[in-house]
Short mmCIF file of C-alpha atoms in Angstrom, two decimals:
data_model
loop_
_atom_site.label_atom_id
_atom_site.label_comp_id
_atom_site.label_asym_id
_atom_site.label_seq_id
_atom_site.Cartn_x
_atom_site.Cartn_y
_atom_site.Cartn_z
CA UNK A 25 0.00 0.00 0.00
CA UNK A 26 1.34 3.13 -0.90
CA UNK A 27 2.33 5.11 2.02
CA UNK A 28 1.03 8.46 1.25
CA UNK A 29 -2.52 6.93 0.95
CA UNK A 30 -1.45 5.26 4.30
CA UNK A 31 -0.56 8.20 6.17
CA UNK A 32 -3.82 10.65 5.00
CA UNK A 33 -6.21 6.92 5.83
CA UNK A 34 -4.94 7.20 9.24
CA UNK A 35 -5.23 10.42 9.80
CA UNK A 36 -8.74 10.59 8.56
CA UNK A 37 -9.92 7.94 10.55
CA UNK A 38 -8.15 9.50 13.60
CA UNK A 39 -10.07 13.00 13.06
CA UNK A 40 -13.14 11.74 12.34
CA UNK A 41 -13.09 9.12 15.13
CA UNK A 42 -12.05 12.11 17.37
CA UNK A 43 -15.22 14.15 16.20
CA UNK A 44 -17.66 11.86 15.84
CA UNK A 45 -17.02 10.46 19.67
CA UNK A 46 -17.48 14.24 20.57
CA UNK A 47 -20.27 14.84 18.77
CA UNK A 48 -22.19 11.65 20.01
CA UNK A 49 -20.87 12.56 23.25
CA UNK A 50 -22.45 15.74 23.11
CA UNK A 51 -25.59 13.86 22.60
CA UNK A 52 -25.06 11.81 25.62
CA UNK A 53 -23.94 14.58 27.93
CA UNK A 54 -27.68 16.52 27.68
CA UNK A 55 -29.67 13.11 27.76
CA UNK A 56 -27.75 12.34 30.96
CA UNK A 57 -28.13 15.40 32.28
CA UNK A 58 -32.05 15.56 32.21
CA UNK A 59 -32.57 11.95 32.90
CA UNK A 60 -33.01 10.13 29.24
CA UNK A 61 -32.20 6.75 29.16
CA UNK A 62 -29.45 6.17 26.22
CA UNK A 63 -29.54 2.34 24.55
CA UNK A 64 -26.32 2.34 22.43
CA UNK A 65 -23.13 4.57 22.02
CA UNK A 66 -21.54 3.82 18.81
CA UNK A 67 -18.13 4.79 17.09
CA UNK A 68 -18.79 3.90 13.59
CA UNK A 69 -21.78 2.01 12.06
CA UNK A 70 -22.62 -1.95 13.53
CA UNK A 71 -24.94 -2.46 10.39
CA UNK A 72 -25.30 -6.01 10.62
CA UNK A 73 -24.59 -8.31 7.39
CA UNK A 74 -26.62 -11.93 8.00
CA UNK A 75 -25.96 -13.02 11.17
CA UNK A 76 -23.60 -10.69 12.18
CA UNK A 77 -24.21 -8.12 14.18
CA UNK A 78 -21.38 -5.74 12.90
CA UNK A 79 -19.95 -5.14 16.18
CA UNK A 80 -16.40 -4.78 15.93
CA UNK A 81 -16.53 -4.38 19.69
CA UNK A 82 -19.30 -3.60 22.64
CA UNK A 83 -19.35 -3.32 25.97
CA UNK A 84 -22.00 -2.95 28.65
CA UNK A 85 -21.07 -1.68 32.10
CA UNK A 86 -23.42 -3.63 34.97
CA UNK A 87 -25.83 -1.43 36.49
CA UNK A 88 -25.60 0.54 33.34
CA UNK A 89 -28.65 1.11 30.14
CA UNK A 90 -25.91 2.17 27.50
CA UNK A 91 -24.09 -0.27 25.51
CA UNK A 92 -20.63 1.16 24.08
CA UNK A 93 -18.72 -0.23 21.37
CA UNK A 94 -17.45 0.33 18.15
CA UNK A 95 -19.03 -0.63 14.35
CA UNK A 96 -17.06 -1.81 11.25
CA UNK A 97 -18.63 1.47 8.82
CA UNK A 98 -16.25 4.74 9.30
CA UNK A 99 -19.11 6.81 7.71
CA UNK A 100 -19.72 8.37 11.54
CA UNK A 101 -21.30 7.01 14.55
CA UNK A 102 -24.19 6.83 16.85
CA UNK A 103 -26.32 7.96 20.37
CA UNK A 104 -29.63 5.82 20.11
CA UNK A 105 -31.71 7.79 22.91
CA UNK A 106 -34.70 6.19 24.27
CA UNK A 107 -37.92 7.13 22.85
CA UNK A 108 -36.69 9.14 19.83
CA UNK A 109 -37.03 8.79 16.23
CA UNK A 110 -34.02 8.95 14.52
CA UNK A 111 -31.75 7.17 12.35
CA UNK A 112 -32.02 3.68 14.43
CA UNK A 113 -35.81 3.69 12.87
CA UNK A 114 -36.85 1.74 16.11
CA UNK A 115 -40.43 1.59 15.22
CA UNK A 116 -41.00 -0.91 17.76
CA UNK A 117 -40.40 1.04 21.04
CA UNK A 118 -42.21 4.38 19.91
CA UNK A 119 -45.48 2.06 20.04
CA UNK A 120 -44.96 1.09 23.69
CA UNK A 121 -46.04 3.17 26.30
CA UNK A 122 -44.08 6.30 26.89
CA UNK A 123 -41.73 6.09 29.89
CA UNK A 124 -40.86 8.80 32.10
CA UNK A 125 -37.11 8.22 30.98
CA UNK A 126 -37.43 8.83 27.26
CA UNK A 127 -37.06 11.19 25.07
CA UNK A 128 -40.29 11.75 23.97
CA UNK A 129 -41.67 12.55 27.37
CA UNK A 130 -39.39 15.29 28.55
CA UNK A 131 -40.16 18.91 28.15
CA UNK A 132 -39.66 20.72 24.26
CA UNK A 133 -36.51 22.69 25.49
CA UNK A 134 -34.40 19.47 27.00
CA UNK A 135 -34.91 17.87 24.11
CA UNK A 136 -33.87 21.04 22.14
CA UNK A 137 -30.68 21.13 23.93
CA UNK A 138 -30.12 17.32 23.81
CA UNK A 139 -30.78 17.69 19.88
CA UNK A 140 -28.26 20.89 19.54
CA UNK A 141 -25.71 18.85 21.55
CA UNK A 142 -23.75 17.85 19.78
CA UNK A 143 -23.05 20.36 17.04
CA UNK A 144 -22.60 23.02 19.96
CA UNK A 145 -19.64 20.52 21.17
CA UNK A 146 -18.37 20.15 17.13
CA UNK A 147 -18.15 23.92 17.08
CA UNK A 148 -16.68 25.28 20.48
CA UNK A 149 -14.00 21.90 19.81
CA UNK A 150 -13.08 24.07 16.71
CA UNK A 151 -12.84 27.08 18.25
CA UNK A 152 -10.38 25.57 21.32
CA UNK A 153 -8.78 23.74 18.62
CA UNK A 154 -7.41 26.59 16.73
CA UNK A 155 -6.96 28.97 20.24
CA UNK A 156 -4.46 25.51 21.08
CA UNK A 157 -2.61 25.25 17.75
CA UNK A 158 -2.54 29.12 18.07
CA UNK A 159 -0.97 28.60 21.17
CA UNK A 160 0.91 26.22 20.53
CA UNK A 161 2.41 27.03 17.38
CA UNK A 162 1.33 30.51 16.39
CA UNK A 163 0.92 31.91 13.05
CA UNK A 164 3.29 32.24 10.24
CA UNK A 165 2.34 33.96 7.10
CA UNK A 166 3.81 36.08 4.24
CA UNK A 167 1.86 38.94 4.11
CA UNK A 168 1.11 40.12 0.52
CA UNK A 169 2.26 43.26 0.12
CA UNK A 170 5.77 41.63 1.39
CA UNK A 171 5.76 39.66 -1.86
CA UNK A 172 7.78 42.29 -3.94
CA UNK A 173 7.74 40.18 -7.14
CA UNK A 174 3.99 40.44 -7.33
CA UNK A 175 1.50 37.89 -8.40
CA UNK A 176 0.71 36.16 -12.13
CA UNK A 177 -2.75 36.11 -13.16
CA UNK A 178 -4.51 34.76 -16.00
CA UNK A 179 -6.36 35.57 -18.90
CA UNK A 180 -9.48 36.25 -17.29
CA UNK A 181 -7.85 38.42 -14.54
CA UNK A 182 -5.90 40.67 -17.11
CA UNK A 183 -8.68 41.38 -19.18
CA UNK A 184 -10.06 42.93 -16.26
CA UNK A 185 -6.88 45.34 -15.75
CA UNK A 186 -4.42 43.09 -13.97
CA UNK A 187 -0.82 42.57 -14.97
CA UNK A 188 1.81 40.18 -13.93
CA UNK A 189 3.98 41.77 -11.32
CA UNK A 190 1.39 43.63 -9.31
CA UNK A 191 1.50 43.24 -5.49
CA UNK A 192 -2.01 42.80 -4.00
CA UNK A 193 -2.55 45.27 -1.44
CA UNK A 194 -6.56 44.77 -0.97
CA UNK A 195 -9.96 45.31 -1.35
CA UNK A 196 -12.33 48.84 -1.05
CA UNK A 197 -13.22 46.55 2.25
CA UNK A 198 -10.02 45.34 3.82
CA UNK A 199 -6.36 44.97 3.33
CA UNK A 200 -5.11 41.30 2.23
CA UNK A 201 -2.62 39.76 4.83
CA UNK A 202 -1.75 36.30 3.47
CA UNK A 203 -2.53 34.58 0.08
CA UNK A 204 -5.32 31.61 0.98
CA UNK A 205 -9.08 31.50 -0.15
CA UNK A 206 -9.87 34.99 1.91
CA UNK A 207 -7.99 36.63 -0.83
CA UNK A 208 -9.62 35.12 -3.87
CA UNK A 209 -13.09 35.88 -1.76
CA UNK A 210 -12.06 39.05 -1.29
CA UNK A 211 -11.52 39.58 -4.78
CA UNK A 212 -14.72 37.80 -5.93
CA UNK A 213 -16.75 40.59 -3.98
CA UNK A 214 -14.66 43.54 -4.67
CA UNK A 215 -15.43 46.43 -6.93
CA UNK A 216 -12.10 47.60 -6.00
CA UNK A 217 -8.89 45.99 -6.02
CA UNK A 218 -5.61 48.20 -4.62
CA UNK A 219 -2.11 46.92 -6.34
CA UNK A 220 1.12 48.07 -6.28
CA UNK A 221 2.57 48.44 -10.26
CA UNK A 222 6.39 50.02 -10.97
CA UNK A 223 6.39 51.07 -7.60
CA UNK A 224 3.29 53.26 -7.74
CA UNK A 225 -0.01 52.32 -5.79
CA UNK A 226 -3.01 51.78 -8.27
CA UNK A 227 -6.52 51.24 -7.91
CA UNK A 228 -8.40 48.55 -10.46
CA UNK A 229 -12.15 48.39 -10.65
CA UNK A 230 -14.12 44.95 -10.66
CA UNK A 231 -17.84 44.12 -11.13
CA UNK A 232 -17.96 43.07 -7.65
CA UNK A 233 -19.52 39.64 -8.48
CA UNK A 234 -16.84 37.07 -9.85
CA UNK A 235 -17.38 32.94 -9.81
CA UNK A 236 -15.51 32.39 -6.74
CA UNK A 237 -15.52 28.57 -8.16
CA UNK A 238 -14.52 29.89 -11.62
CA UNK A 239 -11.29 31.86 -10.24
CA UNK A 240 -9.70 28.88 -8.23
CA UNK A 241 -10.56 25.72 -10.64
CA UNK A 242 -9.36 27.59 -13.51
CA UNK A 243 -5.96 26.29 -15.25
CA UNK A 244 -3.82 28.78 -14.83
CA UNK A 245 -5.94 30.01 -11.68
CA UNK A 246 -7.35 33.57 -11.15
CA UNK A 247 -4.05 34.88 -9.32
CA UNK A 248 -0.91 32.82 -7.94
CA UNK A 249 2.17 34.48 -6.68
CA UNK A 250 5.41 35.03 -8.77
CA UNK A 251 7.67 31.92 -7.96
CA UNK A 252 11.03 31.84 -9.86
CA UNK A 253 11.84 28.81 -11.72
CA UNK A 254 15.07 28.25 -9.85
CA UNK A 255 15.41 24.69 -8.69
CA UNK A 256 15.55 24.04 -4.76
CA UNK A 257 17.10 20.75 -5.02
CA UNK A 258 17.60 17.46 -7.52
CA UNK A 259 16.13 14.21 -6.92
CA UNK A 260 18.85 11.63 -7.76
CA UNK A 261 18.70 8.86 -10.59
CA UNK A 262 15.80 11.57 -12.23
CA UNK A 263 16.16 13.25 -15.90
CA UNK A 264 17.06 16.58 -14.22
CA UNK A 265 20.26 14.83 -12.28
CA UNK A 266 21.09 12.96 -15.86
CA UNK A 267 21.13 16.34 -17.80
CA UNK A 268 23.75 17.83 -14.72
CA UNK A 269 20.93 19.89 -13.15
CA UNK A 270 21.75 21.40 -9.55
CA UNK A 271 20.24 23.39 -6.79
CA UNK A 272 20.16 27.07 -7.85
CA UNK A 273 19.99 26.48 -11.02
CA UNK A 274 17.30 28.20 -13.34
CA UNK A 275 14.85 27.09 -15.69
CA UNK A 276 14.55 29.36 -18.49
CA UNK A 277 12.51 27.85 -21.45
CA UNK A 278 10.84 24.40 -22.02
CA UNK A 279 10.34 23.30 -25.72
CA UNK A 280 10.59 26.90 -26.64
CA UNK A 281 8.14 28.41 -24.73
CA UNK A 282 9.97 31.36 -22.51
CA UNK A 283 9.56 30.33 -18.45
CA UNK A 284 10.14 33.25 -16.17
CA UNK A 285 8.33 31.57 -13.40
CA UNK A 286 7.51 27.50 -12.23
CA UNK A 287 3.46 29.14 -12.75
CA UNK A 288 4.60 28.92 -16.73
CA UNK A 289 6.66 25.25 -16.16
CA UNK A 290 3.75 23.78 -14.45
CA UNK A 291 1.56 25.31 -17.66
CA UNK A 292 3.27 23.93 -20.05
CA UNK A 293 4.04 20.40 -18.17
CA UNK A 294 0.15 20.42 -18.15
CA UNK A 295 -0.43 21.08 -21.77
CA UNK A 296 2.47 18.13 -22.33
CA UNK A 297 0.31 16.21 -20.17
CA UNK A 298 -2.57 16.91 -22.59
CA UNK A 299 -0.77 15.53 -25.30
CA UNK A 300 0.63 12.64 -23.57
CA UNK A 301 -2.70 11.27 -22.38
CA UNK A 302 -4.01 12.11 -26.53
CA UNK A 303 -1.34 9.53 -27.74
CA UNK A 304 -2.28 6.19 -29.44
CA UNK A 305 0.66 4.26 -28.97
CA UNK A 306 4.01 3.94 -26.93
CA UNK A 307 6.21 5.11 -29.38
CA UNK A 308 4.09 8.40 -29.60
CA UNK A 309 3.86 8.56 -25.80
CA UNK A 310 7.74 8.41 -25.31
CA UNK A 311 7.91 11.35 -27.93
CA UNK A 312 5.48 13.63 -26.41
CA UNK A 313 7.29 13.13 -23.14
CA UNK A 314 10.77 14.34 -24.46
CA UNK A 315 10.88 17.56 -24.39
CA UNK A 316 13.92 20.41 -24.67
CA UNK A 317 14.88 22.61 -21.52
CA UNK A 318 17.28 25.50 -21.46
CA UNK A 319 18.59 26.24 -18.03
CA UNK A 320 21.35 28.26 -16.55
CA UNK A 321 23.74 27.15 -13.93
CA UNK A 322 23.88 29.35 -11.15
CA UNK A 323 26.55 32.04 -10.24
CA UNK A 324 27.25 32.48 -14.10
CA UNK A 325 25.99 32.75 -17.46
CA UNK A 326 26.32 29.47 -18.68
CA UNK A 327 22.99 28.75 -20.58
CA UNK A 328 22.61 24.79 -21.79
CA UNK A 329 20.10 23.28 -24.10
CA UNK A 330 19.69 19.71 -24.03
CA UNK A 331 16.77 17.64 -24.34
CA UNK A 332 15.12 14.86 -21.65
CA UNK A 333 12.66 12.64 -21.26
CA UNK A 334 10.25 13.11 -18.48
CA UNK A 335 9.43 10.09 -16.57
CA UNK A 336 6.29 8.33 -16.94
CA UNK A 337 4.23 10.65 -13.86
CA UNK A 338 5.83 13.52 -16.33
CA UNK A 339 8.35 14.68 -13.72
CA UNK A 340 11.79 16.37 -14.22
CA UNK A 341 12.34 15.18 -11.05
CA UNK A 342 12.88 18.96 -9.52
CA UNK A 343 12.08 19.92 -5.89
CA UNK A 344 10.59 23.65 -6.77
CA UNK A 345 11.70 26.97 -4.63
CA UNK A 346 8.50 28.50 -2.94
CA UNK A 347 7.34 31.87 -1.87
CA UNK A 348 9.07 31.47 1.78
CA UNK A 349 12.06 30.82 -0.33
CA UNK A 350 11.95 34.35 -0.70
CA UNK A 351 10.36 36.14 1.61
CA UNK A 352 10.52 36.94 5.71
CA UNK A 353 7.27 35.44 6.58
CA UNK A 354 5.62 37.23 9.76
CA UNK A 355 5.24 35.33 12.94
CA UNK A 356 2.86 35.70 15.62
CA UNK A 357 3.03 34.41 18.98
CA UNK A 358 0.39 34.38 21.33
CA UNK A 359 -0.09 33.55 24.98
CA UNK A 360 -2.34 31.18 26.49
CA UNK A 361 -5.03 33.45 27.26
CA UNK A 362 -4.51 35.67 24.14
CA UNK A 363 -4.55 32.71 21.76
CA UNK A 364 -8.68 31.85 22.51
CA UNK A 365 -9.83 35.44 21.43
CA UNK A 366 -7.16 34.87 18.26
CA UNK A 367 -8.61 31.27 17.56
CA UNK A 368 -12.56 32.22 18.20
CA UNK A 369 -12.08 34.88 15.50
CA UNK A 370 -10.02 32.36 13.20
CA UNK A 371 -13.06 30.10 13.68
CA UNK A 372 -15.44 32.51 13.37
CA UNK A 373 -14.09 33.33 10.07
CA UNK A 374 -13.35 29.82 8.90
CA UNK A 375 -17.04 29.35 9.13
CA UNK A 376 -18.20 32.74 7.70
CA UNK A 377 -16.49 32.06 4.57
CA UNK A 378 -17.67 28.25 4.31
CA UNK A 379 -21.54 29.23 4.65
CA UNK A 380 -20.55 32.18 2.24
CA UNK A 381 -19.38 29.60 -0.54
CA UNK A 382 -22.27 27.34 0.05
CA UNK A 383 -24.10 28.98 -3.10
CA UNK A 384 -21.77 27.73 -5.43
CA UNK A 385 -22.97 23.77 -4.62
CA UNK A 386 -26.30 25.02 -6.34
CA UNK A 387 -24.62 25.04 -9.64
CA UNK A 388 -23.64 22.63 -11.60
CA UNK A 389 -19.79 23.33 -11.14
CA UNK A 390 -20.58 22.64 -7.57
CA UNK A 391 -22.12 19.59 -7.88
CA UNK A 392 -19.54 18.28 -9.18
CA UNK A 393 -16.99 19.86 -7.33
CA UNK A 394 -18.68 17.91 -4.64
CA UNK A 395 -16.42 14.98 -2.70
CA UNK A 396 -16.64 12.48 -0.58
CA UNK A 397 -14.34 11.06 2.02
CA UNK A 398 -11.32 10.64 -0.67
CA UNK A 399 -11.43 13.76 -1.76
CA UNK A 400 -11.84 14.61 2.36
CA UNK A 401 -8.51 12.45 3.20
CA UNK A 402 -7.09 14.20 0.25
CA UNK A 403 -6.95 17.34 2.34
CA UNK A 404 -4.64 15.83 4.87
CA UNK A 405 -0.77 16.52 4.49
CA UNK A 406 1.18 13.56 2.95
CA UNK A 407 3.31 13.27 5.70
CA UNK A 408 2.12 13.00 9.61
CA UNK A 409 2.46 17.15 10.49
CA UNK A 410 0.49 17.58 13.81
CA UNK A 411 -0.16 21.09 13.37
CA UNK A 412 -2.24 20.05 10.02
CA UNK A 413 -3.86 17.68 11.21
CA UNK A 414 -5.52 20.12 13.67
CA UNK A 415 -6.30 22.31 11.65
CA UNK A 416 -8.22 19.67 9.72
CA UNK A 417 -9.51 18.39 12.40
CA UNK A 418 -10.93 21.75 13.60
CA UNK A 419 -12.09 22.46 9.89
CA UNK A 420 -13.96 19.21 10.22
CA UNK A 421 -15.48 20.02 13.08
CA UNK A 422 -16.75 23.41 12.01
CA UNK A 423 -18.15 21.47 9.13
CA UNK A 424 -19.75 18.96 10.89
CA UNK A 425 -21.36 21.08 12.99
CA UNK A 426 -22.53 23.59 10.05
CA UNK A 427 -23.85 20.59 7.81
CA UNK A 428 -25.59 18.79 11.55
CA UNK A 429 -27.55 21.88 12.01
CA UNK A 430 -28.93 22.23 8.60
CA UNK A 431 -32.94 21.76 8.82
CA UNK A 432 -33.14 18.71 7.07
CA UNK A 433 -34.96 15.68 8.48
CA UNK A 434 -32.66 12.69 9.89
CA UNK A 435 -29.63 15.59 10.82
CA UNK A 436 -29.61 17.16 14.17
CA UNK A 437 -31.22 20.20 12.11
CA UNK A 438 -34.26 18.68 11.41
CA UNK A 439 -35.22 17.13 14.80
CA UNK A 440 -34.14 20.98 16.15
CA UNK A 441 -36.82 22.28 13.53
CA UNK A 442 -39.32 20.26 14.31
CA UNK A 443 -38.93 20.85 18.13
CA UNK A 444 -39.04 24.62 17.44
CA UNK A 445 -42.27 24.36 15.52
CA UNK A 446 -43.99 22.41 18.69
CA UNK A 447 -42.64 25.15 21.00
CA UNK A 448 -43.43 28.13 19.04
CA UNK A 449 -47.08 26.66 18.28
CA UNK A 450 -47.75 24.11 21.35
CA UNK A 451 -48.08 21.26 18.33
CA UNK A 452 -46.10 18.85 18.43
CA UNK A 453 -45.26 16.78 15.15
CA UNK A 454 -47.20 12.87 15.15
CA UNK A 455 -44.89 10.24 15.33
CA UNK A 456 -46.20 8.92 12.22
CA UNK A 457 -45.44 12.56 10.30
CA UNK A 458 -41.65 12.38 12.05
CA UNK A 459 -41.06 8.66 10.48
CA UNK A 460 -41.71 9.65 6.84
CA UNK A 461 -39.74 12.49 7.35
CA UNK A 462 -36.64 10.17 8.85
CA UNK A 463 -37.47 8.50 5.62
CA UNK A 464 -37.22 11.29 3.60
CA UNK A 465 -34.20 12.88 5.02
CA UNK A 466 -32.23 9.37 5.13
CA UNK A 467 -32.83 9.32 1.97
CA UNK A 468 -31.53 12.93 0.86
CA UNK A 469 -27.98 11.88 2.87
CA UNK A 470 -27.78 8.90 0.83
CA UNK A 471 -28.30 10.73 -2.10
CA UNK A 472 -25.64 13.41 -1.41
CA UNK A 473 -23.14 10.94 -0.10
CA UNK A 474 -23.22 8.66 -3.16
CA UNK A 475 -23.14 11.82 -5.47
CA UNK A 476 -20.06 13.05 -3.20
CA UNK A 477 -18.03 9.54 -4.01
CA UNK A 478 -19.25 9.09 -7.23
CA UNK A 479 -17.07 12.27 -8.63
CA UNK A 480 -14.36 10.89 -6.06
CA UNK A 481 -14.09 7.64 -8.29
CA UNK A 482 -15.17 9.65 -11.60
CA UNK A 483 -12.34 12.10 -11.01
CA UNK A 484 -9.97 9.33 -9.78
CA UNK A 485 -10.18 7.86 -13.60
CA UNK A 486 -9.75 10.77 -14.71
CA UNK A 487 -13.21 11.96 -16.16
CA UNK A 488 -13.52 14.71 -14.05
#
């Protein structure tokens, strides 16, 4: 198994294994608390296959109602409350008398706050989460008017008045700090954009309505910043050591086309990739992979032009410089008090922007920019980094609790509707109205969650 995959499967697993036992527990803490009798704890799905009961493990205290354990399906986990109609669809008990221990029987606002739970545990976890890593490890950013070799846009970004080289300053709202999805938001919404250009501050106007979708997914993207083509280091036994490549060294053209930057390398190795995947046989394949490259060595002028052939994943085999090649980032330390006001904001903001980019799912762009738990695990670094992996794991969380409180029958959101309408009217919902809408909403999740994988595996193959 390849290790990569390895180390982002464990890592998912251990965040959402982290957050789903939090979130259930969140759950269990209210129903406790006002007396509600809780059948089953689960980590994971025990959806049973014959005779088995897909337990991987249970465990039932004595003198204890709750059985604990742990189900083979990682799609998220379980807090079957007495007297409740949820995702269990335990029919069965709802027509037995109601007990003075179930859910059913307790006042409308305990069961509002047993129902809100658990996404009120998902979200302040997110918050402490990023006050910790705060803490912890601060914050390190380049900010972008540090970045004096400006940015390179696209087409689409200079037709509306950009040009390479200009240093993002901000918006008629707020000044950019570092380059991330804020900036391409901020963009997206701006009808003004400051820059710096030839060392004079300039002001370009936008319609104030851009496809915040559009700008990222595009090939080149919207706006990436200026990155040399100088080579950080060689990877040995690759066609860049063969041809006497070295660190320092810069690339200067690639079959002819002019490279000031790796944002015009990784171009062109994309449009080779193009015609790579277009070829019928071997023969053709091995040609469209050999391609010239004129480089100079560093600390002179010597300029050679050879020519290579890429290896089969159409790598030089280069390790590329980066922005904090260049560039002082900023660092921020904060105490332990200071970092919760720090990571509540982060949080706060984190979450802002997420609901703000929810429109773009209603289009069909969306939908398929949709994924499911590869494209999830995908998000993880490639090699165990603690500090990402909270963040993740906070991101997660903030997710999980946005998505859990969504008014939609079978989520957390739907039960916390329903509950509303009985206390704002004094009706409460029939039992038999609340199981077709269990129904309905299962249904919806299934729905999304096979759409989500399906572009994982479509996109995997390469169709999307």
């Amino acid at each position: 198994m390849d290790n990569v995959f390895l180390i982002r499967l464990v890592q998912f697993i251990l965040s959402i294994s982290i957050l789903v036992l939090l979130h259930e527990g969140g759950h269990f803490f209210f129903s406790k608390l006002f007396g509600v009798k809780v059948d089953k704890f689960f980590i994971f799905f025990d959806l049973g296959i014959g005779k088995w009961s897909g337990k991987l493990f249970s465990w039932k205290p004595k003198k204890s109602d709750t059985e604990y354990g742990i189900g083979w399906l990682p799609l998220g986990g379980y807090c079957k409350i007495a007297g409740m109609i949820d995702e269990s669809m335990d029919t069965e008990q709802m027509k037995q008398p109601p007990q003075p221990w179930e859910f059913r029987t307790k006042p409308a606002w305990q069961r509002l706050l047993i129902m809100i739970g658990g996404v009120l545990v998902n979200f302040l976890l997110a918050l402490f989460i990023y006050s910790m890593v705060l803490y912890y490890w601060g914050d390190s950013y380049i900010q972008t008017k540090d970045m004096t070799m400006g940015m390179k846009f696209n087409t689409e970004a200079k037709s509306l008045g950009f040009k390479d080289g200009d240093i993002l300053l901000g918006t008629e709202k707020k000044a950019f700090t570092s380059f991330s999805t804020d900036l391409y938001r901020g963009i997206s919404e701006a009808h003004r954009v400051d820059v710096i250009r030839d060392g004079k501050q300039m002001a370009i106007t936008l319609p104030g309505d851009l496809n915040l979708l559009d700008m990222i997914k595009k090939q080149p993207p919207f706006v990436t910043p200026l990155v040399p083509a100088e080579i950080d280091s060689v990877m040995p036994g690759s066609p860049a050591s063969k041809i006497g490549m070295a660190k320092g060294d810069k690339i200067l053209a690639i079959n002819g086309k002019a490279v000031d930057s790796w944002n015009e390398f990784t171009q062109e190795i994309s449009r080779i990739n193009d015609v790579v995947t277009a070829k019928a046989t071997k023969a053709d394949s091995i040609k469209g992979r050999t391609v010239s490259i004129i480089f100079q060595h560093k600390g002179n002028e010597a300029v050679d032009t050879v020519k290579t052939m890429l290896n089969e994943e159409l790598r030089l085999g280069v390790v590329q410089t980066s922005i904090w090649t260049y560039y002082e980032p900023t660092e921020i330390k904060y105490g332990f008090f200071e970092s919760f006001p720090a990571g509540i904001k982060y949080g706060v903001g984190v979450l802002r922007g997420y609901v703000d980019d929810l429109k773009y799912v209603f289009t069909s762009d969306g939908a398929k920019s949709l994924g499911g738990f590869g494209a999830i695990g995908s998000l993880f670094p490639a090699t165990w980094d603690w500090m990402m992996f909270w963040r993740m794991t906070a991101f997660l969380s903030i997710i999980l609790a946005f998505m859990n409180i969504l008014p939609i029958p079978a989520l957390d959101g739907g039960h916390v509707l329903f509950l509303l309408f009985e206390m704002i009217t004094g009706r409460k919902p029939s039992e038999k109205f609340l199981i077709i809408a269990e129904y309905i909403g299962i249904s919806i999740l299934i729905l999304l969650m096979v759409v989500a994988n399906l572009n994982d595996i479509l996109r995997w193959l390469g169709y999307m």
